[in-house]
Amino acid sequence: MRDNIKIHFSSVSSRNDLNIKRGLSKMKIIKNPFPSRSGSPITQKLGWKISFIVFLVLFLVNGPFVLIESYNARKDVYSLNENRWDLFTEAVFRSIEAVMLEGKAEIANNILNDFRQIAEVETLEVVNMDGTRSFDKKRTKVIEPDTINRLIKAQRLNIYEDSNGKKVLTHLGLMHNTEKCQACHGKDSPYMGAIMIKTSLAGTEAKVWSMLLRVGAMGAIVVIGLLIVIPLSMKRTVVRPIEAVLSVTTEISKGDLSRAVTTPSKDEMGKLVSSIEAMRIGLIDLIHQVRDSLKKVKHSVSGFVTGMNKLTDGSEKQVVDSAEITTSVLEINTTTGEITEAVKHLHESAEGTLTTLLEMKATVKEVAENTASFASFIDETSSSIEQSFAAIKAINENIEHSRKSVSNTLVSATEITASVNEVRDSAKQSSGLAKEVTSAIREKGISSIHNSVKSISEIKDSADKTAGIVNGMRKSSEKIDEIVQVIAEVADETKLLALNAAILSAQAGEHGKGFGVVADEIGRLAERTAQNTKEITTIIEEVKGYINNVATAEEKTVNLIEQGLELITDAGVVFNGILETSTASASQTAFIEKATAEQAKAIKEINSSIEGVSIRMEEILNASEQQRAGSEMILSGIEKAKEIAQGLKSSTSEQSKGADLITLAGEDILSQVSRIKKAMEDMKAGSMAITKRIEAITDIAKDNLALAKEMTKESSVLGDSVGTLDGEINRFRTEH
């Protein structure tokens, strides 16, 4: 039993030491659960960060857009230029067709020379289907047959090439063999030939670059405007609310929960502020509940420590009493040994006396001396037995006193058990409260953050789609504007051509009337085109203004949403820090609950040990009573032997007459001495049993004392842990 108690105490002590070390390490970890913020607040540079992001996005988006639009614009301008030369080719064909039907080839050649005077025209030739120049007696070849075949397949060709370091366009258009022309050219071929025009592209390239420079300048102005406007607008709508939120969260990270945060806004920023305020109130309630629980735990721990001190004092007193009892029992054992030796001698003397009595008729004097010696020895034996009886009585008193001490110790242990149970219940209640608050923060706070992130992400996706649609509309409007500008330029050029044609027709007189009619038609067409172009330009400018306004508002919305998403993410980090603190508090209270449960179990074992000691004390007391009864019997026998010895002494003068009576008396004495010897042997065996029982009680008392000291030490550590936790909780400020 004693070995089991030692082993169990060792395991409990090691587990308690491990749990306490873990608890203290956890308390050191959560000593400063909130990260400190150092340096400049994020809001001081938020506007410039947003401006940089906007600039970077515009650069990444507009860069490829400008390149693509430059390519498309160049392509569109070149396409319009090709269409313009198609019209010019058609005009040349119609001009020479009218005079050729009348057989006036010279006039047709003059008309071609007039067209060659136009500034953009570098070369103008009428080519036969075999590639030779028309109106040329030498029939100089100007086009390869392969080019003629390509022209027939495509109906028209535009060949871009370099000539003397300049880019030129060679435009080829077929002249169809109409019914009017078949009288001269026959019906064998559907084509009479082709018109070849070479023009310089320098003017076209200049127009393209001018247009691109205008677009780039407008884009730069828009970017600069956004870089100025966005930080100013963000400061009022986003930065200031963020500054308020960061100020409050910084105070919370320092342990100050007394500062409330409110906002009249109902948007995502308002929801974020409301969530932070709800979190602050929840933390205040948690801290108040933990403080109340800690007060109860501290009170219970104080009672527990007091009870353990009483238990220690009782155990120490029990050890001292056991030592005194052991000393007394050892003295009894010594005395009992002496008495046993004396009884042995007495037995031997009785045997010798009986032998002597048989011979006392011859030796009366010797018998008288032996009888006197026997009486003296009986007196000494009686004195020793009386001393042994007094020692046994003192032992009984000490045992009774020790039994009372054990009873008092058992009562103290019962009180300690009640205190430990109260500590365990308080710790269990604190653990439940901490778990409830932690669960509420995890379910409500984190859920609110996740819902806010999800809502803002959906809003951002919708805003991004809207921004993409607006950007597409803006690109389309700009493309239409460029096309309209090119159309206007073509109309202006067409008006100039019509004016030149009118002048040439006037110079040709009667022969130029047909050409004049064509020139008038071209002029009216160019005038109508210019007028329609102006109207389209006005409408497009209005649409572009609306689209730009929508695009600007949409970009602001997207930026605000992104900033709100970042803020909610930061709030999520703060929530996680708070959740870790709540979880650590719950772990600490659970540790206290577990420690008190183990202490209650250990105290229960102490109670069992004390009850065992009480039972053994009762057994010792019963054995001592039996020994006392044996001593009384021995004392009675000694008294009887003393009386017999006195009778022998008084009747020595009559020994000769009463030899038979003396012999009987000797036998009676021998019988009494044998009984005394047996009683002394039984008393010696009882003393040895008492000594072993007392040694066992002493060992148990020492074990209980060591266990009580360890429990006192554990109680002190538990009190220190509760005090440390109380200090950490009191670090939080919940009121102004």
XYZ file of C-alpha atoms in Angstrom:
736
model
C 0.000 0.000 0.000
C 2.785 2.423 0.952
C 4.697 1.659 -2.268
C 1.544 2.268 -4.329
C 1.059 5.629 -2.652
C 4.648 6.640 -3.423
C 4.386 5.598 -7.074
C 1.076 7.388 -7.580
C 2.361 10.541 -5.930
C 5.449 10.541 -8.158
C 3.328 10.284 -11.328
C 0.897 12.969 -10.142
C 3.747 15.299 -9.188
C 5.506 14.857 -12.546
C 2.250 15.453 -14.437
C 1.504 18.563 -12.374
C 5.014 19.938 -12.963
C 4.627 19.344 -16.715
C 1.166 20.958 -16.819
C 2.323 23.947 -14.778
C 5.364 24.480 -17.021
C 3.148 24.280 -20.087
C 0.659 26.704 -18.549
C 3.413 29.200 -17.646
C 4.912 28.920 -21.121
C 1.489 29.608 -22.628
C 1.027 32.612 -20.358
C 4.404 33.952 -21.478
C 3.351 33.512 -25.088
C 0.070 35.430 -24.670
C 1.638 38.144 -22.557
C 1.489 40.515 -25.536
C -1.022 38.920 -27.955
C -1.445 41.950 -30.161
C 1.321 43.022 -32.596
C 2.484 46.587 -32.158
C 2.355 48.972 -35.083
C 5.430 51.063 -35.709
C 6.292 53.601 -38.339
C 3.966 55.814 -40.321
C 0.302 54.757 -40.615
C -0.747 53.288 -43.909
C -3.254 56.058 -44.460
C -0.515 58.703 -44.769
C 0.550 57.319 -48.141
C -2.663 55.605 -49.186
C -3.585 58.289 -51.721
C -0.205 58.117 -53.417
C -0.308 54.327 -53.458
C -3.707 54.430 -55.127
C -2.411 56.990 -57.634
C 0.564 54.789 -58.427
C -1.703 51.752 -58.901
C -4.034 53.758 -61.152
C -1.074 55.033 -63.175
C 0.362 51.522 -63.458
C -3.002 50.063 -64.521
C -3.541 52.819 -67.074
C -0.026 52.312 -68.400
C -0.412 48.534 -68.667
C -3.867 48.816 -70.238
C -3.353 51.851 -72.452
C 0.107 50.807 -73.675
C -1.080 47.772 -75.656
C -4.267 49.653 -76.495
C -2.301 52.527 -78.032
C -0.158 50.096 -80.026
C -3.196 48.195 -81.296
C -5.079 51.383 -82.066
C -2.029 52.788 -83.846
C -1.915 49.714 -86.042
C -5.673 49.851 -86.658
C -5.584 53.592 -87.356
C -2.731 53.168 -89.816
C -4.603 50.321 -91.450
C -7.842 52.341 -91.637
C -6.106 55.406 -93.042
C -4.368 53.320 -95.664
C -7.680 51.636 -96.507
C -9.394 55.014 -96.920
C -6.479 56.188 -99.016
C -6.836 53.130 -101.254
C -10.568 53.764 -101.594
C -9.840 57.376 -102.478
C -7.521 56.299 -105.267
C -10.154 53.844 -106.460
C -12.509 56.781 -106.897
C -9.751 58.771 -108.556
C -9.061 55.880 -110.965
C -12.752 55.662 -111.768
C -12.836 59.428 -112.425
C -9.824 59.188 -114.762
C -11.434 56.292 -116.636
C -14.732 58.120 -117.037
C -12.926 61.281 -118.193
C -10.955 59.617 -120.965
C -13.789 57.232 -121.898
C -16.027 60.068 -123.087
C -13.447 61.549 -125.481
C -12.153 58.158 -126.632
C -15.648 57.185 -127.765
C -15.475 60.217 -130.053
C -12.054 59.078 -131.310
C -10.183 61.995 -129.805
C -7.099 60.258 -128.435
C -5.094 63.459 -128.285
C -7.612 65.076 -125.972
C -7.574 61.962 -123.809
C -3.805 62.230 -123.560
C -4.143 65.879 -122.566
C -6.645 64.948 -119.877
C -4.142 62.436 -118.511
C -1.474 65.127 -118.455
C -3.834 67.377 -116.519
C -4.387 64.645 -113.927
C -0.635 64.189 -113.688
C -0.368 67.776 -112.460
C -2.051 66.915 -109.153
C 0.510 67.215 -106.363
C 0.102 63.736 -104.893
C 0.301 62.000 -108.281
C 3.844 61.053 -109.173
C 3.028 58.725 -112.093
C -0.202 58.224 -114.073
C -0.232 55.722 -116.929
C -2.852 53.906 -119.025
C -1.527 50.391 -119.583
C -2.591 47.806 -122.135
C -3.383 44.231 -121.084
C 0.059 43.115 -122.296
C 1.744 45.518 -119.861
C 2.761 48.196 -122.430
C 2.020 51.906 -122.128
C -0.988 53.212 -124.135
C -0.660 56.288 -126.331
C 2.993 55.318 -126.815
C 4.183 54.401 -130.270
C 7.210 52.644 -128.773
C 4.889 50.523 -126.609
C 7.193 50.656 -123.626
C 6.524 47.867 -121.147
C 5.699 49.206 -117.681
C 3.963 46.209 -115.964
C 5.009 42.572 -115.804
C 2.559 39.894 -117.019
C 2.456 38.356 -113.527
C 1.195 41.652 -112.128
C -1.483 41.788 -114.871
C -2.659 38.302 -113.886
C -2.848 39.293 -110.231
C -4.801 42.395 -111.169
C -7.318 40.373 -113.161
C -7.907 38.090 -110.158
C -8.229 40.909 -107.615
C -9.812 43.549 -109.913
C -7.529 46.090 -108.262
C -4.055 46.076 -106.726
C -2.319 48.287 -104.176
C 1.427 47.755 -104.107
C 3.481 49.474 -101.353
C 7.162 49.888 -102.090
C 10.144 52.169 -101.504
C 11.271 54.510 -104.264
C 14.356 56.669 -103.758
C 14.082 56.314 -99.975
C 10.375 57.237 -99.921
C 7.327 55.072 -99.426
C 5.034 55.080 -102.456
C 1.733 53.419 -103.353
C 1.249 51.908 -106.801
C -2.492 51.630 -107.463
C -3.742 49.515 -110.386
C -7.369 49.538 -111.524
C -8.893 47.632 -114.471
C -10.692 49.392 -117.335
C -13.691 47.253 -118.258
C -14.576 46.705 -121.922
C -18.109 48.138 -121.928
C -20.573 47.869 -124.787
C -19.671 51.372 -125.933
C -16.014 50.440 -126.127
C -16.467 47.086 -127.836
C -16.930 48.819 -131.212
C -13.221 49.726 -131.166
C -11.690 47.082 -128.903
C -13.800 44.089 -129.878
C -15.474 41.534 -127.633
C -12.558 39.131 -127.162
C -11.510 40.478 -123.766
C -13.641 41.866 -120.938
C -10.890 44.362 -120.114
C -9.328 47.079 -122.250
C -6.393 47.700 -119.972
C -5.534 49.247 -116.620
C -4.825 52.620 -115.044
C -1.605 52.754 -112.979
C -1.124 55.557 -110.420
C 1.935 56.014 -108.201
C 1.516 58.352 -105.192
C 3.725 59.374 -102.275
C 2.705 58.230 -98.752
C 4.502 61.055 -96.929
C 1.303 63.021 -96.356
C -0.589 59.957 -95.189
C 2.173 59.055 -92.715
C 2.197 62.609 -91.381
C -1.558 62.471 -90.777
C -1.243 59.159 -88.941
C 1.495 60.448 -86.644
C -0.409 63.660 -85.982
C -3.468 61.692 -84.970
C -1.435 59.416 -82.672
C 0.214 62.411 -80.996
C -3.196 63.951 -80.311
C -4.472 60.699 -78.800
C -1.324 60.337 -76.644
C -1.591 63.914 -75.397
C -5.236 63.426 -74.447
C -4.389 60.174 -72.622
C -1.576 61.881 -70.699
C -3.934 64.677 -69.648
C -6.511 62.117 -68.458
C -3.892 60.176 -66.455
C -2.567 63.333 -64.782
C -6.103 64.392 -63.933
C -6.850 61.012 -62.367
C -3.628 61.118 -60.366
C -4.752 64.439 -58.883
C -8.469 63.787 -58.426
C -8.404 60.223 -57.027
C -6.216 60.922 -53.926
C -8.353 63.957 -53.060
C -11.627 62.049 -53.348
C -10.249 58.973 -51.579
C -9.120 61.028 -48.596
C -12.691 61.960 -47.677
C -14.520 58.746 -48.555
C -11.987 56.077 -47.576
C -8.837 57.387 -45.895
C -10.556 59.199 -43.010
C -12.771 56.221 -42.043
C -9.717 53.992 -42.285
C -7.773 56.329 -39.990
C -10.559 56.083 -37.398
C -10.643 52.281 -37.627
C -6.844 51.962 -37.423
C -6.760 54.275 -34.400
C -9.274 52.123 -32.521
C -7.633 48.813 -33.491
C -4.247 50.197 -32.415
C -5.659 51.046 -28.987
C -7.201 47.568 -28.767
C -3.816 46.030 -29.620
C -2.372 47.949 -26.637
C -5.101 46.584 -24.344
C -7.358 49.670 -24.277
C -10.952 48.608 -24.967
C -12.589 51.772 -23.609
C -12.703 53.679 -26.881
C -15.849 53.118 -28.962
C -16.009 53.507 -32.741
C -19.177 54.456 -34.656
C -20.064 55.569 -38.146
C -23.307 56.699 -39.796
C -22.338 54.905 -43.008
C -24.308 51.810 -44.024
C -21.934 50.542 -46.725
C -19.143 47.976 -46.397
C -17.039 50.410 -44.344
C -19.997 50.840 -41.992
C -20.360 47.064 -41.652
C -16.646 46.778 -40.910
C -16.853 49.437 -38.177
C -19.964 47.765 -36.691
C -18.177 44.403 -36.621
C -15.171 45.930 -34.826
C -17.455 47.603 -32.271
C -19.311 44.310 -31.663
C -15.945 42.600 -31.233
C -14.858 45.256 -28.687
C -18.057 44.848 -26.645
C -17.702 41.053 -26.733
C -14.119 41.302 -25.471
C -15.211 43.596 -22.620
C -17.889 41.077 -21.560
C -15.360 38.250 -21.760
C -12.833 40.141 -19.620
C -15.484 40.937 -16.972
C -16.565 37.294 -16.812
C -12.968 36.097 -16.575
C -12.262 38.624 -13.805
C -15.244 37.395 -11.774
C -14.197 33.785 -12.264
C -10.620 34.600 -11.244
C -11.854 36.183 -8.006
C -13.681 32.962 -7.144
C -10.678 30.861 -8.110
C -8.316 33.017 -6.021
C -10.629 32.673 -2.997
C -10.848 28.903 -3.454
C -7.081 28.592 -3.908
C -6.534 30.586 -0.708
C -8.786 28.192 1.231
C -7.048 25.261 -0.390
C -3.612 26.541 0.660
C -4.844 27.076 4.238
C -6.193 23.521 4.370
C -2.947 22.134 2.977
C -0.993 24.006 5.671
C -3.215 22.414 8.335
C -2.699 19.029 6.723
C 1.077 19.560 6.745
C 1.054 20.541 10.427
C -1.072 17.495 11.290
C 1.219 15.204 9.321
C 4.297 16.621 11.050
C 2.658 16.151 14.445
C 1.715 12.603 13.484
C 5.333 11.855 12.552
C 6.528 13.230 15.926
C 3.905 11.218 17.831
C 4.828 8.096 15.894
C 8.474 8.642 16.788
C 7.577 9.001 20.490
C 5.423 5.878 20.344
C 8.255 4.018 18.657
C 10.654 5.107 21.413
C 8.219 3.995 24.115
C 7.620 0.662 22.434
C 11.359 0.113 22.148
C 11.695 0.803 25.889
C 8.875 -1.670 26.535
C 10.622 -4.210 24.358
C 13.820 -3.717 26.367
C 11.974 -4.065 29.668
C 10.056 -7.064 28.357
C 13.326 -8.683 27.375
C 14.715 -8.122 30.854
C 11.529 -9.531 32.413
C 11.671 -12.525 30.101
C 15.235 -13.234 31.136
C 14.233 -12.841 34.777
C 11.290 -15.190 34.295
C 13.622 -17.709 32.686
C 15.854 -17.474 35.709
C 12.747 -17.701 37.890
C 11.652 -20.843 36.077
C 15.070 -22.356 36.471
C 15.052 -21.350 40.127
C 11.595 -22.860 40.594
C 12.797 -26.088 39.085
C 15.845 -26.001 41.343
C 13.618 -25.157 44.307
C 11.387 -28.095 43.569
C 14.435 -30.377 43.460
C 15.738 -28.822 46.607
C 12.408 -29.278 48.375
C 12.778 -32.979 47.833
C 16.046 -32.792 49.720
C 15.115 -30.102 52.264
C 14.715 -32.560 55.023
C 18.462 -32.809 55.028
C 19.212 -29.246 54.252
C 16.652 -26.987 55.961
C 19.137 -24.153 56.247
C 19.851 -24.247 52.561
C 16.122 -24.238 51.824
C 15.641 -21.226 54.088
C 18.358 -19.321 52.234
C 16.934 -20.291 48.877
C 13.498 -19.296 50.065
C 14.787 -15.871 51.152
C 16.599 -15.454 47.847
C 13.460 -16.487 46.039
C 11.374 -13.943 47.968
C 13.907 -11.204 47.174
C 13.903 -12.153 43.499
C 10.108 -12.145 43.531
C 10.210 -8.597 44.884
C 12.568 -7.504 42.098
C 10.402 -9.198 39.477
C 7.300 -7.544 40.893
C 9.011 -4.141 40.714
C 10.044 -4.719 37.061
C 6.556 -5.838 36.114
C 5.053 -2.764 37.778
C 7.422 -0.554 35.727
C 6.420 -2.430 32.559
C 2.744 -1.962 33.440
C 3.319 1.808 33.876
C 5.128 1.966 30.511
C 2.274 0.094 28.814
C -0.195 2.552 30.317
C 1.871 5.486 28.965
C 1.935 3.799 25.557
C -1.840 3.507 25.626
C -2.135 7.209 26.407
C 0.235 8.116 23.524
C -1.644 5.858 21.147
C -4.940 7.460 22.144
C -3.424 10.934 21.601
C -2.064 9.868 18.180
C -5.484 8.461 17.224
C -7.063 11.835 18.010
C -4.398 13.598 15.847
C -5.198 11.246 12.969
C -8.904 12.050 13.342
C -8.155 15.787 13.261
C -5.977 15.261 10.184
C -8.816 13.376 8.482
C -11.194 16.306 9.183
C -8.652 18.786 7.702
C -8.241 16.601 4.619
C -12.029 16.543 4.172
C -12.113 20.363 4.300
C -9.278 20.528 1.748
C -11.197 18.176 -0.550
C -14.205 20.495 -0.432
C -11.976 23.524 -1.233
C -10.351 21.717 -4.161
C -13.754 20.733 -5.544
C -14.852 24.363 -5.312
C -11.697 25.470 -7.184
C -12.322 22.823 -9.831
C -15.970 23.931 -10.304
C -14.941 27.605 -10.619
C -12.225 26.744 -13.131
C -14.676 24.593 -15.084
C -17.188 27.481 -15.182
C -14.453 29.906 -16.337
C -13.379 27.454 -19.040
C -16.972 27.157 -20.279
C -17.403 30.940 -20.388
C -14.113 31.388 -22.256
C -15.076 28.710 -24.775
C -18.500 30.334 -25.303
C -16.998 33.765 -25.981
C -14.307 32.265 -28.242
C -16.986 30.386 -30.184
C -19.089 33.569 -30.481
C -16.119 35.534 -31.805
C -15.240 32.748 -34.235
C -18.833 32.356 -35.493
C -19.949 36.008 -35.590
C -16.770 38.078 -36.078
C -15.000 35.835 -38.585
C -18.310 35.118 -40.365
C -18.963 38.870 -40.718
C -15.483 39.388 -42.147
C -15.927 36.539 -44.651
C -19.383 37.797 -45.691
C -18.000 41.326 -46.167
C -15.119 40.000 -48.281
C -17.539 37.938 -50.373
C -19.920 40.905 -50.905
C -17.129 43.298 -51.831
C -15.612 40.712 -54.203
C -18.968 40.346 -55.973
C -19.319 44.125 -56.196
C -15.757 44.373 -57.556
C -16.453 41.730 -60.228
C -19.575 43.611 -61.324
C -17.678 46.904 -61.355
C -14.845 45.345 -63.386
C -17.335 44.065 -65.967
C -18.986 47.483 -66.154
C -15.587 49.142 -66.516
C -14.707 46.754 -69.339
C -17.947 47.576 -71.156
C -17.356 51.313 -70.698
C -13.769 51.023 -71.931
C -15.001 49.125 -74.999
C -17.562 51.857 -75.700
C -14.871 54.501 -75.288
C -12.533 52.676 -77.671
C -15.314 52.270 -80.224
C -16.231 55.955 -79.992
C -12.597 56.985 -80.434
C -12.265 54.666 -83.424
C -15.439 56.121 -84.970
C -14.104 59.624 -84.319
C -10.866 58.799 -86.125
C -12.766 57.309 -89.056
C -14.971 60.390 -89.254
C -11.887 62.629 -89.222
C -10.393 60.648 -92.089
C -13.699 60.884 -93.959
C -13.674 64.647 -93.413
C -10.142 64.874 -94.748
C -11.117 62.745 -97.770
C -14.114 65.022 -98.338
C -11.834 68.065 -98.250
C -9.461 66.449 -100.722
C -12.393 65.457 -102.914
C -13.618 69.064 -102.911
C -10.175 70.180 -104.052
C -10.184 67.553 -106.796
C -13.650 68.659 -107.901
C -12.444 72.259 -107.991
C -9.404 71.255 -110.042
C -11.615 69.218 -112.377
C -13.951 72.180 -112.845
C -10.998 74.387 -113.715
C -9.694 71.826 -116.197
C -13.120 71.371 -117.791
C -13.420 75.131 -118.176
C -10.023 75.217 -119.823
C -10.982 72.379 -122.183
C -14.034 74.273 -123.361
C -16.488 72.218 -125.340
C -14.422 69.062 -124.922
C -14.406 69.331 -121.141
C -18.153 69.508 -120.562
C -18.402 65.801 -119.679
C -15.514 66.151 -117.298
C -17.177 69.242 -115.785
C -20.391 67.309 -115.103
C -18.404 64.644 -113.250
C -16.540 67.327 -111.303
C -19.810 68.973 -110.227
C -21.202 65.647 -109.025
C -18.023 64.945 -107.100
C -18.131 68.413 -105.521
C -21.736 68.040 -104.375
C -20.970 64.591 -103.008
C -17.954 65.957 -101.109
C -20.062 68.827 -99.681
C -22.725 66.446 -98.411
C -20.055 64.181 -96.969
C -18.420 67.085 -95.098
C -21.775 68.221 -93.662
C -22.700 64.719 -92.490
C -19.228 64.304 -91.046
C -19.620 67.435 -88.906
C -22.944 66.214 -87.537
C -21.483 62.796 -86.765
C -18.479 64.435 -85.077
C -20.766 66.511 -82.823
C -22.771 63.456 -81.780
C -19.630 61.404 -81.175
C -18.105 64.140 -78.997
C -21.221 64.147 -76.801
C -21.165 60.347 -76.518
C -17.443 60.419 -75.690
C -18.089 62.946 -72.925
C -20.738 60.699 -71.374
C -18.534 57.625 -71.714
C -15.521 59.377 -70.159
C -17.632 60.487 -67.178
C -18.936 56.962 -66.687
C -15.415 55.498 -67.043
C -13.995 57.936 -64.469
C -16.740 57.135 -61.965
C -16.322 53.418 -62.580
C -12.547 53.577 -62.016
C -13.113 55.402 -58.722
C -15.627 52.758 -57.688
C -13.220 49.911 -58.477
C -10.407 51.587 -56.531
C -12.653 52.192 -53.513
C -13.795 48.581 -53.568
C -10.200 47.307 -53.724
C -9.232 49.515 -50.778
C -12.241 48.305 -48.802
C -11.224 44.709 -49.533
C -7.711 45.396 -48.169
C -9.168 46.967 -45.024
C -11.463 44.027 -44.388
C -8.474 41.715 -44.844
C -6.566 43.728 -42.173
C -9.616 43.507 -39.919
C -9.570 39.737 -40.418
C -5.936 39.675 -39.166
C -6.956 41.648 -36.034
C -9.888 39.234 -35.460
C -7.503 36.265 -35.681
C -5.202 37.866 -33.063
C -8.182 38.385 -30.731
C -9.371 34.834 -31.371
C -5.908 33.507 -30.441
C -6.046 35.484 -27.155
C -9.500 34.087 -26.326
C -8.345 30.557 -27.154
C -5.258 30.971 -24.925
C -7.468 32.186 -22.024
C -9.740 29.154 -22.483
C -6.671 26.865 -22.494
C -5.394 28.479 -19.266
C -8.707 27.992 -17.447
C -8.868 24.402 -18.730
C -5.359 23.884 -17.327
C -6.486 25.193 -13.906
C -9.500 22.875 -14.004
C -7.304 19.872 -14.833
C -4.742 20.729 -12.109
C -7.433 21.035 -9.423
C -8.994 17.723 -10.536
C -5.621 15.992 -10.128
C -5.144 17.622 -6.710
C -8.603 16.422 -5.634
C -7.641 12.898 -6.672
C -4.372 13.093 -4.699
C -6.167 14.414 -1.598
C -8.668 11.570 -1.881
C -5.757 9.138 -1.741
C -4.389 10.995 1.315
C -7.780 10.566 2.997
C -7.645 6.832 2.258
C -4.132 6.647 3.741
C -5.215 8.562 6.864
C -8.201 6.243 7.306
C -5.794 3.274 7.070
C -3.611 4.894 9.742
C -6.669 5.339 11.953
C -7.555 1.648 11.573
C -3.984 0.595 12.436
C -4.019 2.890 15.479
C -7.178 1.119 16.676
C -5.442 -2.240 16.195
C -2.396 -1.019 18.125
C -4.640 0.267 20.885
C -6.405 -3.128 21.119
C -3.069 -4.968 21.162
C -1.823 -2.607 23.849
C -4.938 -3.302 25.920
C -4.313 -7.017 25.546
C -0.706 -6.499 26.624
C -1.929 -4.495 29.592
C -4.261 -7.335 30.556
C -1.348 -9.790 30.266
C 0.776 -7.553 32.464
C -1.990 -7.503 35.065
C -2.099 -11.297 34.972
C 1.687 -11.455 35.349
C 1.537 -8.990 38.239
C -1.187 -11.073 39.875
C 0.920 -14.216 39.469
C 3.950 -12.443 40.917
C 1.890 -11.324 43.899
C 0.704 -14.859 44.410
C 4.273 -16.137 44.076
C 5.353 -13.476 46.545
C 2.725 -14.633 48.997
C 3.845 -18.222 48.486
C 7.452 -17.215 49.028
C 6.460 -15.440 52.224
C 4.580 -18.536 53.284
C 7.630 -20.615 52.528
C 9.776 -18.219 54.443
C 7.471 -18.315 57.468
C 7.116 -22.017 57.371
C 10.768 -22.978 57.039
C 10.764 -23.883 60.676
C 8.098 -26.425 59.978
C 9.681 -27.817 56.782
C 10.385 -31.074 58.280
C 6.746 -31.542 59.134
C 5.284 -30.217 55.924
C 7.683 -31.536 53.322
C 4.815 -32.858 51.291
C 3.064 -29.496 51.454
C 6.270 -27.699 50.412
C 6.682 -30.090 47.517
C 3.159 -29.322 46.365
C 3.817 -25.613 46.823
C 7.018 -25.933 44.756
C 5.104 -27.620 42.001
C 2.495 -24.836 42.186
C 5.265 -22.246 41.986
C 6.773 -24.015 38.979
C 3.361 -24.010 37.328
C 2.874 -20.303 38.050
C 6.373 -19.496 36.766
C 5.638 -21.437 33.567
C 2.459 -19.401 33.094
C 4.458 -16.217 33.723
C 7.084 -17.354 31.214
C 4.428 -18.062 28.586
C 2.724 -14.712 29.254
C 6.072 -12.897 28.900
C 6.742 -14.654 25.607
C 3.267 -13.663 24.367
C 3.863 -10.087 25.525
C 7.220 -10.029 23.724
C 5.571 -11.228 20.500
C 2.855 -8.562 20.911
C 5.536 -5.905 21.455
C 7.279 -6.962 18.261
C 3.969 -6.770 16.347
C 3.300 -3.338 17.841
C 6.791 -2.215 16.814
C 6.198 -3.318 13.199
C 2.781 -1.644 13.090
C 4.204 1.587 14.495
C 7.041 1.498 11.944
C 4.459 1.096 9.158
C 2.443 3.994 10.592
C 5.595 6.132 10.772
C 6.438 5.406 7.129
C 2.878 6.257 6.035
C 2.965 9.443 8.110
C 6.249 10.463 6.450
C 4.794 9.746 3.007
C 1.714 11.793 3.872
C 3.918 14.638 5.078
C 5.943 14.609 1.840
C 2.753 14.450 -0.219
C 1.235 17.309 1.789
C 4.348 19.443 1.211
C 4.238 18.719 -2.511
C 0.544 19.584 -2.612
C 1.324 22.842 -0.788
C 4.009 23.600 -3.371
C 1.617 22.774 -6.217
C -0.987 25.018 -4.603
C 1.513 27.877 -4.484
C 2.338 27.388 -8.169
C -1.382 27.289 -8.960
C -1.853 30.521 -7.024
C 1.016 32.122 -8.950
C -0.554 31.003 -12.242
C -3.911 32.456 -11.243
C -2.188 35.685 -10.188
C -0.333 35.934 -13.490
C -3.548 35.346 -15.439
C -5.291 37.949 -13.284
C -2.501 40.427 -14.066
C -2.821 39.794 -17.790
C -6.607 40.266 -17.641
C -6.266 43.473 -15.597
C -3.948 44.846 -18.282
C -7.026 45.422 -20.428
C -8.729 48.756 -19.960
C -12.512 48.601 -20.416
C -13.655 51.953 -19.002
C -12.615 55.577 -19.382
